[in-house]
Short mmCIF file of C-alpha atoms and ligand atoms in Angstrom, two decimals:
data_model
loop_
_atom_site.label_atom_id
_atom_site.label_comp_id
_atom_site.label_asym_id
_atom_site.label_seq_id
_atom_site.Cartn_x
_atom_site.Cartn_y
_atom_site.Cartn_z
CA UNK A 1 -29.59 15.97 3.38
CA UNK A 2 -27.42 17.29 0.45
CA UNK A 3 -24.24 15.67 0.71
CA UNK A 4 -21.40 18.45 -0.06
CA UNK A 5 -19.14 17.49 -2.89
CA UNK A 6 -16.18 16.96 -0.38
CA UNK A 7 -16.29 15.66 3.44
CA UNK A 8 -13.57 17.66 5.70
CA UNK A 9 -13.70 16.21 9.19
CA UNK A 10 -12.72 19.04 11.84
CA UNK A 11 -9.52 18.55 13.81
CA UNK A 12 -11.64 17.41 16.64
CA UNK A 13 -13.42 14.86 14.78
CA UNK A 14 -10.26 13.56 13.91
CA UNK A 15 -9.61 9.61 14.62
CA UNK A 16 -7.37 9.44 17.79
CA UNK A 17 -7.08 5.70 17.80
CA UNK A 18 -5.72 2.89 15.03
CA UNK A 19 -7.94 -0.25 14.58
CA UNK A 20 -6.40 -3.64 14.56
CA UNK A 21 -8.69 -5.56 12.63
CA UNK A 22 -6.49 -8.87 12.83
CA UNK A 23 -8.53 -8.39 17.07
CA UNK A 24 -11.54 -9.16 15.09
CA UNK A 25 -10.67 -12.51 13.13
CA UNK A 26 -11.40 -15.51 14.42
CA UNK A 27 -8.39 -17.24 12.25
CA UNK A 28 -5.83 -15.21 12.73
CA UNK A 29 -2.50 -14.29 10.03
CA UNK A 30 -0.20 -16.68 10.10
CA UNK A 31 2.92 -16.20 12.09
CA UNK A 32 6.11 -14.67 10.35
CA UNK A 33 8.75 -17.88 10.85
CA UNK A 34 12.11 -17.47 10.75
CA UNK A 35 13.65 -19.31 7.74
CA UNK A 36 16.36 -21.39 9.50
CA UNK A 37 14.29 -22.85 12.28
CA UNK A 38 11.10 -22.60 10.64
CA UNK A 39 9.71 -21.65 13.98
CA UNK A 40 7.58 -17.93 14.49
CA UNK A 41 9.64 -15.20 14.45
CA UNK A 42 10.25 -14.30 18.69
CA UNK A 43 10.55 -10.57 19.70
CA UNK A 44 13.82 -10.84 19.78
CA UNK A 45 14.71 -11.77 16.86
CA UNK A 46 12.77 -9.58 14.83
CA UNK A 47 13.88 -6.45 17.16
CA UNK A 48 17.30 -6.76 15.51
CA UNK A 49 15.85 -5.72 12.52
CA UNK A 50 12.71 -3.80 13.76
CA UNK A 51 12.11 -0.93 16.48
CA UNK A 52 10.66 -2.80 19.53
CA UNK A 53 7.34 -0.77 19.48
CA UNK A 54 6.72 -2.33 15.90
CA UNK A 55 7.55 -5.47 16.78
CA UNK A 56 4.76 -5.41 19.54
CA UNK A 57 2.63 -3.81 17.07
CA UNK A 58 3.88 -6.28 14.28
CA UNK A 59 2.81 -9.26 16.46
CA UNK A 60 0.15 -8.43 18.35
CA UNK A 61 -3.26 -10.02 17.21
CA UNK A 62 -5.45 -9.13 20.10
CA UNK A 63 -5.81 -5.29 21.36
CA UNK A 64 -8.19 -4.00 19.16
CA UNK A 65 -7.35 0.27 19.34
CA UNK A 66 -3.96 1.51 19.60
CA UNK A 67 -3.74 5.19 20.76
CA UNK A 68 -2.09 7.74 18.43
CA UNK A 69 0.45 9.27 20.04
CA UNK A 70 0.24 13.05 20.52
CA UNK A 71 3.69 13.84 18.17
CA UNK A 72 2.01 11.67 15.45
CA UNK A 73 -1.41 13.20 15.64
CA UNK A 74 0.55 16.78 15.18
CA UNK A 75 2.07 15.65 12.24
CA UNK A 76 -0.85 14.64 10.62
CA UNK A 77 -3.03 18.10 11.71
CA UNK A 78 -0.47 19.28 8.70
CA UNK A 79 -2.25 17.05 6.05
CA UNK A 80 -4.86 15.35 7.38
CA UNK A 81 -8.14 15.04 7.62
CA UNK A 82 -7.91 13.73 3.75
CA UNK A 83 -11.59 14.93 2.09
CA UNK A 84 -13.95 12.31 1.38
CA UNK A 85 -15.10 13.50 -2.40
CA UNK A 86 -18.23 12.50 -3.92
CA UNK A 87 -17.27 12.13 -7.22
CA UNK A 88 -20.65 14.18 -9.24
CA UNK A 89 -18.61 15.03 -11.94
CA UNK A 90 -17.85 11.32 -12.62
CA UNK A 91 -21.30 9.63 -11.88
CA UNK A 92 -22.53 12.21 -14.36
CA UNK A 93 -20.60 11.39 -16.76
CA UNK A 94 -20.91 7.57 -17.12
CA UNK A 95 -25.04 8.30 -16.31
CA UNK A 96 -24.98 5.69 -13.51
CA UNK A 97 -27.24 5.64 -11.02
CA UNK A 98 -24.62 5.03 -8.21
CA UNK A 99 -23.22 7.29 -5.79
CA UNK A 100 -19.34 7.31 -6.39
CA UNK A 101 -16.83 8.41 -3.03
CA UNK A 102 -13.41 8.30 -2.77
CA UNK A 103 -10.64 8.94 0.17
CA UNK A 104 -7.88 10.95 -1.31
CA UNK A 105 -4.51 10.53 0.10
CA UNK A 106 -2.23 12.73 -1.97
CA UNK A 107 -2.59 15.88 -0.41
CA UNK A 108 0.83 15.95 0.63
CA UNK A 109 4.41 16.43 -0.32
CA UNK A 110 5.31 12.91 -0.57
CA UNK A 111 1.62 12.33 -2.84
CA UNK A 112 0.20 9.35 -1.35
CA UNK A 113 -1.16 7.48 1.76
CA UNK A 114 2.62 6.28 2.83
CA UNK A 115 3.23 9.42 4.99
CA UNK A 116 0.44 7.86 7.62
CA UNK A 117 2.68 4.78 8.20
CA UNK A 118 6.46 6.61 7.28
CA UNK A 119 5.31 9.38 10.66
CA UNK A 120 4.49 6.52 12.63
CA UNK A 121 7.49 4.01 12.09
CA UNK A 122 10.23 7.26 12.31
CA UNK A 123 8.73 8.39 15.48
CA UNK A 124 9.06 4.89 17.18
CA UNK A 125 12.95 5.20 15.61
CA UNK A 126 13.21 7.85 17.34
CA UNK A 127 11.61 7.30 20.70
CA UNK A 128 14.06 4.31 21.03
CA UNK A 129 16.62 6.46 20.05
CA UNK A 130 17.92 5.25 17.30
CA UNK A 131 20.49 6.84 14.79
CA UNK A 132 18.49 6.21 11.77
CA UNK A 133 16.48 3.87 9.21
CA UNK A 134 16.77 2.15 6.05
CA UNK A 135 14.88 1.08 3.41
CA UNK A 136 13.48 0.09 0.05
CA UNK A 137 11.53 1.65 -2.11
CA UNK A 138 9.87 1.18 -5.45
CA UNK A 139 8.39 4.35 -7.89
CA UNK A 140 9.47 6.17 -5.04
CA UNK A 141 7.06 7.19 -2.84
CA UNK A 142 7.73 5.61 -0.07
CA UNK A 143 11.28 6.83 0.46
CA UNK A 144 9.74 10.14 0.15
CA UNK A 145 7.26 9.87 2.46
CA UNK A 146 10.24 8.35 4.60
CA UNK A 147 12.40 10.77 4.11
CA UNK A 148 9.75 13.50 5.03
CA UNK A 149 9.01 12.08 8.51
CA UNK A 150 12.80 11.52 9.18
CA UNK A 151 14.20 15.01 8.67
CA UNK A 152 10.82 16.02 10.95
CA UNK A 153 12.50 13.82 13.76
CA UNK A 154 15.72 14.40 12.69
CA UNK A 155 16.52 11.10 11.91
CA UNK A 156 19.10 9.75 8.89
CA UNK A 157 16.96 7.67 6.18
CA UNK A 158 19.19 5.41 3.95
CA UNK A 159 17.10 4.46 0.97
CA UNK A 160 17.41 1.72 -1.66
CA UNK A 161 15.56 2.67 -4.95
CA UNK A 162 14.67 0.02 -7.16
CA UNK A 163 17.20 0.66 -10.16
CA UNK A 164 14.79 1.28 -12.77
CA UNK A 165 12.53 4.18 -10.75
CA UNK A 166 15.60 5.06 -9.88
CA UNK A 167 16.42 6.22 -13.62
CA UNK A 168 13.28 6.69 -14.53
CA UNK A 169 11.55 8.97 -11.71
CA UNK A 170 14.64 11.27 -11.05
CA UNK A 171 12.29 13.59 -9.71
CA UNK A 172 10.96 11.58 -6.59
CA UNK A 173 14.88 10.70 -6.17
CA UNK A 174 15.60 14.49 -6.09
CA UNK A 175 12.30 14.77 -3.35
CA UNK A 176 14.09 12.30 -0.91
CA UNK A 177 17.10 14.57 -0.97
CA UNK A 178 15.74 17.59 -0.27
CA UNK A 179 14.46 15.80 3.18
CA UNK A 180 18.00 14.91 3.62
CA UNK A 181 18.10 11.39 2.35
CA UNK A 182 20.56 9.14 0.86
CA UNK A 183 19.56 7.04 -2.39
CA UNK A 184 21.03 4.11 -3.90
CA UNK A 185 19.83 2.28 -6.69
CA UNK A 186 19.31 -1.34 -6.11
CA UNK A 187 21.14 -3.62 -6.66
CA UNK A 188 24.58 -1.91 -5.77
CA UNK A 189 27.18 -3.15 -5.23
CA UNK A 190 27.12 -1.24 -1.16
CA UNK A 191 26.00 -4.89 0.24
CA UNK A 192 26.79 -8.37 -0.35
CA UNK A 193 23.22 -9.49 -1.29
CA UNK A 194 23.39 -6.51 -3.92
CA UNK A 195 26.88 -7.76 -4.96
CA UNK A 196 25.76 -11.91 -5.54
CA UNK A 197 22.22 -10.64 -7.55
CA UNK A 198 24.70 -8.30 -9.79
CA UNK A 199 27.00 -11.32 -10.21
CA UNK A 200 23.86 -13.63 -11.02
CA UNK A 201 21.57 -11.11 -12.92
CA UNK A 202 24.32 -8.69 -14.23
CA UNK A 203 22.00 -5.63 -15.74
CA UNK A 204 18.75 -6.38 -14.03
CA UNK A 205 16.58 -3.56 -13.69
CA UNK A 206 15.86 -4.55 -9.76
CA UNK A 207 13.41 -5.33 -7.90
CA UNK A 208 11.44 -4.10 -4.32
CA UNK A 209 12.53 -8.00 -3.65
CA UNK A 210 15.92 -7.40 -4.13
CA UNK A 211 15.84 -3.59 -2.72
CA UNK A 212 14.22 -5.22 0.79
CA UNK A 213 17.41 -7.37 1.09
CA UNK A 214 20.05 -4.43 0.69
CA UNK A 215 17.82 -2.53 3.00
CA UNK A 216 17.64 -5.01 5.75
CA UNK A 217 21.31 -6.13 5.46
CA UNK A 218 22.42 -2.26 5.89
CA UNK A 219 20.24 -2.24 9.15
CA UNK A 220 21.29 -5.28 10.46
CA UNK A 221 25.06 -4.54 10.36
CA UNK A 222 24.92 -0.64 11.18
CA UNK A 223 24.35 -0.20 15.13
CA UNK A 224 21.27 2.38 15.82
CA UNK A 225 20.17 1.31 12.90
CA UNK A 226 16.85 -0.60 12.04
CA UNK A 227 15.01 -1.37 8.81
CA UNK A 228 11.36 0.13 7.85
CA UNK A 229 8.93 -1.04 5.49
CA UNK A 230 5.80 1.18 3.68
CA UNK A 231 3.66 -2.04 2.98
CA UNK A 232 2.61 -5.50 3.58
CA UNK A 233 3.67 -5.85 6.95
CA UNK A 234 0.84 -6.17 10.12
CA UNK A 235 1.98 -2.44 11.72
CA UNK A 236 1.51 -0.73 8.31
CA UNK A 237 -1.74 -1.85 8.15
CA UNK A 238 -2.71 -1.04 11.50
CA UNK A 239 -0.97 2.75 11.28
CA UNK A 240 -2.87 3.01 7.65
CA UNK A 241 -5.91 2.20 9.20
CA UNK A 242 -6.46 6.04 9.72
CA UNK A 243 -7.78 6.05 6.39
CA UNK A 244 -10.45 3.99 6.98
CA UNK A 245 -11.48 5.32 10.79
CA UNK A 246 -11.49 8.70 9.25
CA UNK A 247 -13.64 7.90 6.33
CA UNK A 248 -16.19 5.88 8.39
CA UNK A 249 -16.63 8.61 10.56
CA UNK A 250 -16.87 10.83 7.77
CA UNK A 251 -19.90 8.73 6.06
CA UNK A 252 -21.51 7.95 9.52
CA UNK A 253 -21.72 11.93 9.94
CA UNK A 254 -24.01 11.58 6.64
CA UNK A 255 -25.60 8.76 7.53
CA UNK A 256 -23.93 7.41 4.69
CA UNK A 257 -23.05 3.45 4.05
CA UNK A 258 -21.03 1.99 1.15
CA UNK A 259 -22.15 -1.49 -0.33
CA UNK A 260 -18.51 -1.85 -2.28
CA UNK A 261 -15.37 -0.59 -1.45
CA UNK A 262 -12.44 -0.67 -3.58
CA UNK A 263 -9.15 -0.01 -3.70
CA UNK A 264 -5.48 -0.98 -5.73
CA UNK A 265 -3.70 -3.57 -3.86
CA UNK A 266 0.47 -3.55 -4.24
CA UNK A 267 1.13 -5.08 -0.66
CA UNK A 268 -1.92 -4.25 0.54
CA UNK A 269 -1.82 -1.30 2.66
CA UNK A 270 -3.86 1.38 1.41
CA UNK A 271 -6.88 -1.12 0.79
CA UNK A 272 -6.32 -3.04 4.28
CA UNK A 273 -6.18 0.20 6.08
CA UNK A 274 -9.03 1.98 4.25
CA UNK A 275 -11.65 -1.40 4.65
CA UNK A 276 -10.22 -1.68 8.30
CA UNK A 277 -13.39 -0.26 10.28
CA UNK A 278 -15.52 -1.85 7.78
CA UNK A 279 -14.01 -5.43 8.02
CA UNK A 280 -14.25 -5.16 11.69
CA UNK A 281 -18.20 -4.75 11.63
CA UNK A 282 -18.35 -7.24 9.01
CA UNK A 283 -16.06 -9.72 10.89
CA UNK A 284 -17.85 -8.98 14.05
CA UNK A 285 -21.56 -9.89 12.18
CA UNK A 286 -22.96 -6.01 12.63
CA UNK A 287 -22.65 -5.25 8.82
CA UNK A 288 -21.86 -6.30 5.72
CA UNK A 289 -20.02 -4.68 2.66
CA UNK A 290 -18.72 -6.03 -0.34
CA UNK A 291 -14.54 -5.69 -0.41
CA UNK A 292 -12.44 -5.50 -3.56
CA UNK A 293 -8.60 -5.54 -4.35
CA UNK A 294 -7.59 -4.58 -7.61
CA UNK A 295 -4.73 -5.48 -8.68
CA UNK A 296 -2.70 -5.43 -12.15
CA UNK A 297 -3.07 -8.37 -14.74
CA UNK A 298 1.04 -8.19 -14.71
CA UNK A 299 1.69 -8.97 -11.52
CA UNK A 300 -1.63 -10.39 -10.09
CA UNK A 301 -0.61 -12.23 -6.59
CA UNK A 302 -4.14 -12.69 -5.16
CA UNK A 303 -5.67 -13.91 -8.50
CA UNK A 304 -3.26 -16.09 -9.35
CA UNK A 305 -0.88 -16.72 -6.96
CA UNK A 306 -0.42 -19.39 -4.34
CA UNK A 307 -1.29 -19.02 -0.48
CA UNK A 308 1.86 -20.18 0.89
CA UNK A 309 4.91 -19.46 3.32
CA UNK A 310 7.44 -17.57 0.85
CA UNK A 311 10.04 -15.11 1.48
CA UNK A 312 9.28 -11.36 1.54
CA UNK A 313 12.41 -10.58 -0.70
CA UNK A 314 14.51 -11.78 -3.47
CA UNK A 315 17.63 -12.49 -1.05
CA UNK A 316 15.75 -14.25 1.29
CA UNK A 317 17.07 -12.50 4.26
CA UNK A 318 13.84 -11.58 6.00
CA UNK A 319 11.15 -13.93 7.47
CA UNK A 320 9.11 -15.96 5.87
CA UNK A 321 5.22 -14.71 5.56
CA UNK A 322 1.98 -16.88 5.01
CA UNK A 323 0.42 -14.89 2.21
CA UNK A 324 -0.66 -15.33 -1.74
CA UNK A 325 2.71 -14.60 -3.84
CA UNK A 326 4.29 -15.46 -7.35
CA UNK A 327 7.50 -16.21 -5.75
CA UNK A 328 9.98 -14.02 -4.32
CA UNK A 329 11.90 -13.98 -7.70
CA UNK A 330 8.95 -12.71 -9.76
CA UNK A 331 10.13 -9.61 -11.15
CA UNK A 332 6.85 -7.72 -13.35
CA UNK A 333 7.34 -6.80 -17.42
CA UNK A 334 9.83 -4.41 -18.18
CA UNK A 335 6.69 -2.57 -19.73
CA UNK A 336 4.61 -2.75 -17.11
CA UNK A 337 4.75 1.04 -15.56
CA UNK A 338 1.41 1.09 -13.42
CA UNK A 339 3.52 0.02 -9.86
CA UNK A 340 1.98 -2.11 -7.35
CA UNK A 341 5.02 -4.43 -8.28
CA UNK A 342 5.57 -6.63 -5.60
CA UNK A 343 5.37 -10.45 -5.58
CA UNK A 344 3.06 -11.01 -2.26
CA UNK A 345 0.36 -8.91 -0.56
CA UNK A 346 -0.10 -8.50 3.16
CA UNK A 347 -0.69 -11.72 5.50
CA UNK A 348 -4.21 -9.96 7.07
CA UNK A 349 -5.36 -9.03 3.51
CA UNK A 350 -4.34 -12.90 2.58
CA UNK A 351 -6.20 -14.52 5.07
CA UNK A 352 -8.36 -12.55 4.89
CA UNK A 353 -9.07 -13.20 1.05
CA UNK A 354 -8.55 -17.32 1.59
CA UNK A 355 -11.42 -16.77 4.00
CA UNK A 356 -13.65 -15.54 0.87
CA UNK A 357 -14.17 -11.77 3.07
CA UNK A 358 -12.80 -10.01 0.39
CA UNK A 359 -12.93 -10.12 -3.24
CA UNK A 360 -9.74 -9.35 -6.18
CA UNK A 361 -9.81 -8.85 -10.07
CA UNK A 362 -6.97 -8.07 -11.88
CA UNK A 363 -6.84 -5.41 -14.86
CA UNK A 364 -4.66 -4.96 -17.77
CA UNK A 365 -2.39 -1.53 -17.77
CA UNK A 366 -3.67 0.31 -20.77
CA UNK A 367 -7.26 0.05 -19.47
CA UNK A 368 -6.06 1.60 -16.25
CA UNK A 369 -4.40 4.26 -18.05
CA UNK A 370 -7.85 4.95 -19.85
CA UNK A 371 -10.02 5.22 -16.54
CA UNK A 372 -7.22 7.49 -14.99
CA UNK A 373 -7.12 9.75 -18.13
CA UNK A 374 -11.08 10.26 -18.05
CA UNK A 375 -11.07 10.36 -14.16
CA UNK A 376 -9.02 12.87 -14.69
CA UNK A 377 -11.01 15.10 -17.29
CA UNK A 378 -13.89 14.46 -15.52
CA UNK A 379 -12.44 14.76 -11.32
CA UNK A 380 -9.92 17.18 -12.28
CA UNK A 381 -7.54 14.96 -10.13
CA UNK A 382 -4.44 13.83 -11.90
CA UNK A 383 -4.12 10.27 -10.08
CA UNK A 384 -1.21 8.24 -9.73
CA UNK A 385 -1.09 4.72 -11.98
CA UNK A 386 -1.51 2.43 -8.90
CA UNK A 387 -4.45 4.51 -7.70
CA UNK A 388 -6.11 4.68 -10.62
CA UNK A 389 -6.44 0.51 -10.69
CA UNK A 390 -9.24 1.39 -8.28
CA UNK A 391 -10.68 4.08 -10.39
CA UNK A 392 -11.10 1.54 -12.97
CA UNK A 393 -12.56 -0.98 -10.90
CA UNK A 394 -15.00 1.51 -9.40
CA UNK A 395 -15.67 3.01 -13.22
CA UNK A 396 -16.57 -0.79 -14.11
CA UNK A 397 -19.07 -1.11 -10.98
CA UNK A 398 -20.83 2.05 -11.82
CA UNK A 399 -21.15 1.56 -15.24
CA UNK A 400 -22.60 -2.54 -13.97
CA UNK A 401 -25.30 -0.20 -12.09
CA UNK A 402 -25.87 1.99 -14.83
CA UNK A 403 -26.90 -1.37 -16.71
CA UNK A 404 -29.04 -3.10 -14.04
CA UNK A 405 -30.82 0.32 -12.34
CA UNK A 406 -28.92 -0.19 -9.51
CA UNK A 407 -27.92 2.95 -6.95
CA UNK A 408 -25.64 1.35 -5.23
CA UNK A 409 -22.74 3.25 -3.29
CA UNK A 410 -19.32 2.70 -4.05
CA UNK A 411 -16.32 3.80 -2.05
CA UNK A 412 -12.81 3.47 -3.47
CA UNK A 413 -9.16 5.24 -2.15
CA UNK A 414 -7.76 7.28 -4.30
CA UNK A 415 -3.87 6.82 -2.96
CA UNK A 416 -2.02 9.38 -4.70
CA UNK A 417 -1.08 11.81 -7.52
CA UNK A 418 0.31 10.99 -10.77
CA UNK A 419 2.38 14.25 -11.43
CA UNK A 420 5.94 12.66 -10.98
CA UNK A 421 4.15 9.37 -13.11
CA UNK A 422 4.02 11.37 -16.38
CA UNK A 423 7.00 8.92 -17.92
CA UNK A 424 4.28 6.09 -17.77
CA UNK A 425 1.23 8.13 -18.93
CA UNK A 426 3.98 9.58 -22.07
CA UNK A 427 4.26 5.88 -22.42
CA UNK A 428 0.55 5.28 -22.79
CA UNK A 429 0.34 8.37 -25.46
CA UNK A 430 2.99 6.91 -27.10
CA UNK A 431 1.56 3.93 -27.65
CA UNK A 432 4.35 2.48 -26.05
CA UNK A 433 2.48 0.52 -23.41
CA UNK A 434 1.00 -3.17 -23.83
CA UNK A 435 -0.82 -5.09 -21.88
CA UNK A 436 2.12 -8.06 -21.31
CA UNK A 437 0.49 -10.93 -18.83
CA UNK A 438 2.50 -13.63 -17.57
CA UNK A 439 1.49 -17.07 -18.72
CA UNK A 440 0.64 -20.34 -16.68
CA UNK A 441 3.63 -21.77 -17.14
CA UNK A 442 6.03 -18.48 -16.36
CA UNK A 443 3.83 -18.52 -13.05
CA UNK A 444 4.19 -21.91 -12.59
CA UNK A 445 7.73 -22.30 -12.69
CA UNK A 446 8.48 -19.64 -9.92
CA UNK A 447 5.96 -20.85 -7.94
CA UNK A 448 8.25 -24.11 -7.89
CA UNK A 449 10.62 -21.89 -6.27
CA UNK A 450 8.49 -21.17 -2.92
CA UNK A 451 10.51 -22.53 0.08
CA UNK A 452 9.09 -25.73 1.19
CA UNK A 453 7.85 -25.22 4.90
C1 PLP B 501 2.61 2.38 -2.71
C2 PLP B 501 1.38 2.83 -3.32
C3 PLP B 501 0.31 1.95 -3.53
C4 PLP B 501 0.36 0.48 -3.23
O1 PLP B 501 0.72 0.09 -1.95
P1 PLP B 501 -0.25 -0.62 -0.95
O2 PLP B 501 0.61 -1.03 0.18
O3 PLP B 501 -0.86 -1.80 -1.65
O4 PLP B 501 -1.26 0.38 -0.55
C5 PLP B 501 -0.85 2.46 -4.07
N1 PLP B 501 -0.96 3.73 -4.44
C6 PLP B 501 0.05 4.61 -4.26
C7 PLP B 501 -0.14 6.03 -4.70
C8 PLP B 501 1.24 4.19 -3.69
O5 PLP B 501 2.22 5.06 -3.51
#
């Protein structure tokens, strides 16, 4: 059967369900604990900072397919299905032998796969009738997507840019306020966590670390407010699992099966969402598949971080999480401009690396910048920095088939666009770019900072 170059499901085929894969392992995450008892995290506690629906969804290991609800599945109709694109164009060109698919998320405002998590989190807001939501957010697109899913539910979005996007990206900044949004750069000086990192780190460029704590402390003392988060945490992985559903039903249509799937790993949503299905059968003994996080050489928390409890932002104000991190004060290279920035990566994703399930390299920035730029020529795609990690890791696969005869098929997700990235790819024109990775003993001596549990 010819496969067509791009894979549109039909509304009806359309996934009506989210897969929790953490049903499906026997050892389970661990436990978010709260950092003054050291005990897990109850429902209560975390429902002063979450919606209650997320909390149930946050802590919930066991029910295996949550429902979409009918206002969510409407608001994706406007952007989703995502195509499924065999990439001809690229196989051609590096003469491999593979067969080369990717899941493209940025067909939509906000240009990435954070809209499938930012529709589901507002409309929980909203259906507990809250006033409104904060949060953090790095380059930026995940206050958009935020701020797109609030003004649909008419919700107010409070959003704490990381200072130096915040300069830097004025154009995603701009985005959030024509949804109606209000954007600080982090740290400020509108909370008292912002205030004490100012005093202790006077010009620091930020962090998401730092940006999580003004976020949270916003929520927590505003009533109808609670906080949100676009990554790491169990319910974004479950909501971003859509990726994944869709695409395996997609490739079943076609009789299709990857052997490797790939995809850029910042906190881990994207690639735990997209492998969810996949994971499941793997987990479950009916298949197996190769799974790879890439990740950047500048900030690389599952290759060389430590699996340990550690705080999920710089002001240690939120629970603790079980998961491999570089320390809650690990702030990347001024130079490094490829995102996927933060210090841990999701507890499932974690595990489910320390269980040897999935696999993670780590790749310097200017070789990322190379694979986007010929992706690019080639796909006609411009893809965002953090998406392209992927691209390079799948490039680097095909071209390892091209050298043994092997037609393997590769799957990677291709997250998002690159058009409001063009300040990092002037960078890498300009020569401007290196490839700065931290040493041993820089790694080391945050890593003495992890909270002893
Ligand atoms: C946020 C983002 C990522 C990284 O986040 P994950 O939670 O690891 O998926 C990757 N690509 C794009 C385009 C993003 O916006």
């Amino acid at each position: 059967m010819e496969i067509p170059y791009k894979i549109y499901l039909s509304e009806a085929e359309m996934p009506r369900y989210w897969y929790n894969v953490r049903a499906d392992m026997q050892t389970k995450p661990a436990p978010l604990l709260n950092p003054v008892t050291g005990k897990p995290m109850t429902v209560e506690e975390l429902s002063g900072v979450f919606c209650e629906e997320l909390v149930k969804q946050e802590l919930d290991d066991d029910t295996r397919f949550y429902p979409i609800p009918e206002d969510i599945l409407s608001f994706y109709r406007m952007y989703r299905p995502s195509p499924l694109v065999r990439a001809y164009c690229l196989e051609e060109k590096l003469k491999t032998p593979a067969k080369i698919y990717y899941k493209f998320e940025g067909n939509n405002t906000s240009g990435s796969h954070k809209l499938n998590s930012a529709v589901a989190q507002a409309y929980y807001a909203k259906m507990q009738g809250l006033k409104g939501v904060t949060t953090e957010t790095g380059a930026g697109q995940w206050g958009t997507a935020l701020s797109m899913a609030c003004s649909y539910f008419g919700l107010d979005c409070r959003v704490y840019m990381v200072k130096v996007s915040y300069e830097q990206k004025p154009f995603r900044r701009e985005v959030m306020k024509v949804y109606g949004a209000s954007v600080t750069p982090s740290p400020s000086d509108t909370t008292a966590v912002g205030r004490k990192i100012l005093a202790e780190h006077p010009g620091t460029t930020g962090s998401l670390g730092c940006a999580i704590s003004e976020a949270v402390e916003t929520a927590v003392s505003n009533p109808g407010y609670r906080y949100v988060l676009g990554s790491v945490l169990n319910q974004v992985l479950l909501h971003q699992s859509v990726i994944g559903v869709e695409t395996k039903i997609a490739m079943d249509k076609y009789g299709i099966k990857p052997d490797v799937i790939i995809g850029c790993a910042g906190g881990g949503s994207n690639l735990g969402g997209l492998i969810a299905p996949f994971m499941g059968e793997k987990l479950r003994g009916e298949a197996d598949y190769r799974f790879v996080a890439v990740e950047p050489a500048s900030c690389p928390s599952l290759t060389r971080g430590v699996y340990a409890y550690d705080f999920c932002d710089t002001g240690a104000v939120c629970p603790l999480a079980k998961m491999y991190t570089l320390g809650s004060d690990f702030i990347p290279a001024p130079n490094h401009a490829g995102g996927l920035r933060y210090h841990g990566m999701s507890p499932v994703l974690s595990e489910l690396y320390h269980q040897g399930m999935l696999e993670a390299v780590s790749v310097p920035q200017t070789a990322v910048f190379e694979a986007a730029e010929a992706f690019a020529r080639v796909e006609g795609i411009l893809p965002a920095p953090e998406s392209s990690h992927a691209i390079k890791a799948a490039m680097d696969e095909a071209i390892r088939c091209r050298e043994t005869g092997e037609a393997k098929t590769i799957l990677f997700g291709l997250t998002g666009t690159g058009y409001f990235d063009l300040v990092a790819y002037e960078k890498f024109h300009d020569r401007q770019m290196d490839d700065y990775v931290p040493t041993d003993e820089e790694l080391a001596r945050y890593a003495a900072k992890l909270p002893k549990v």
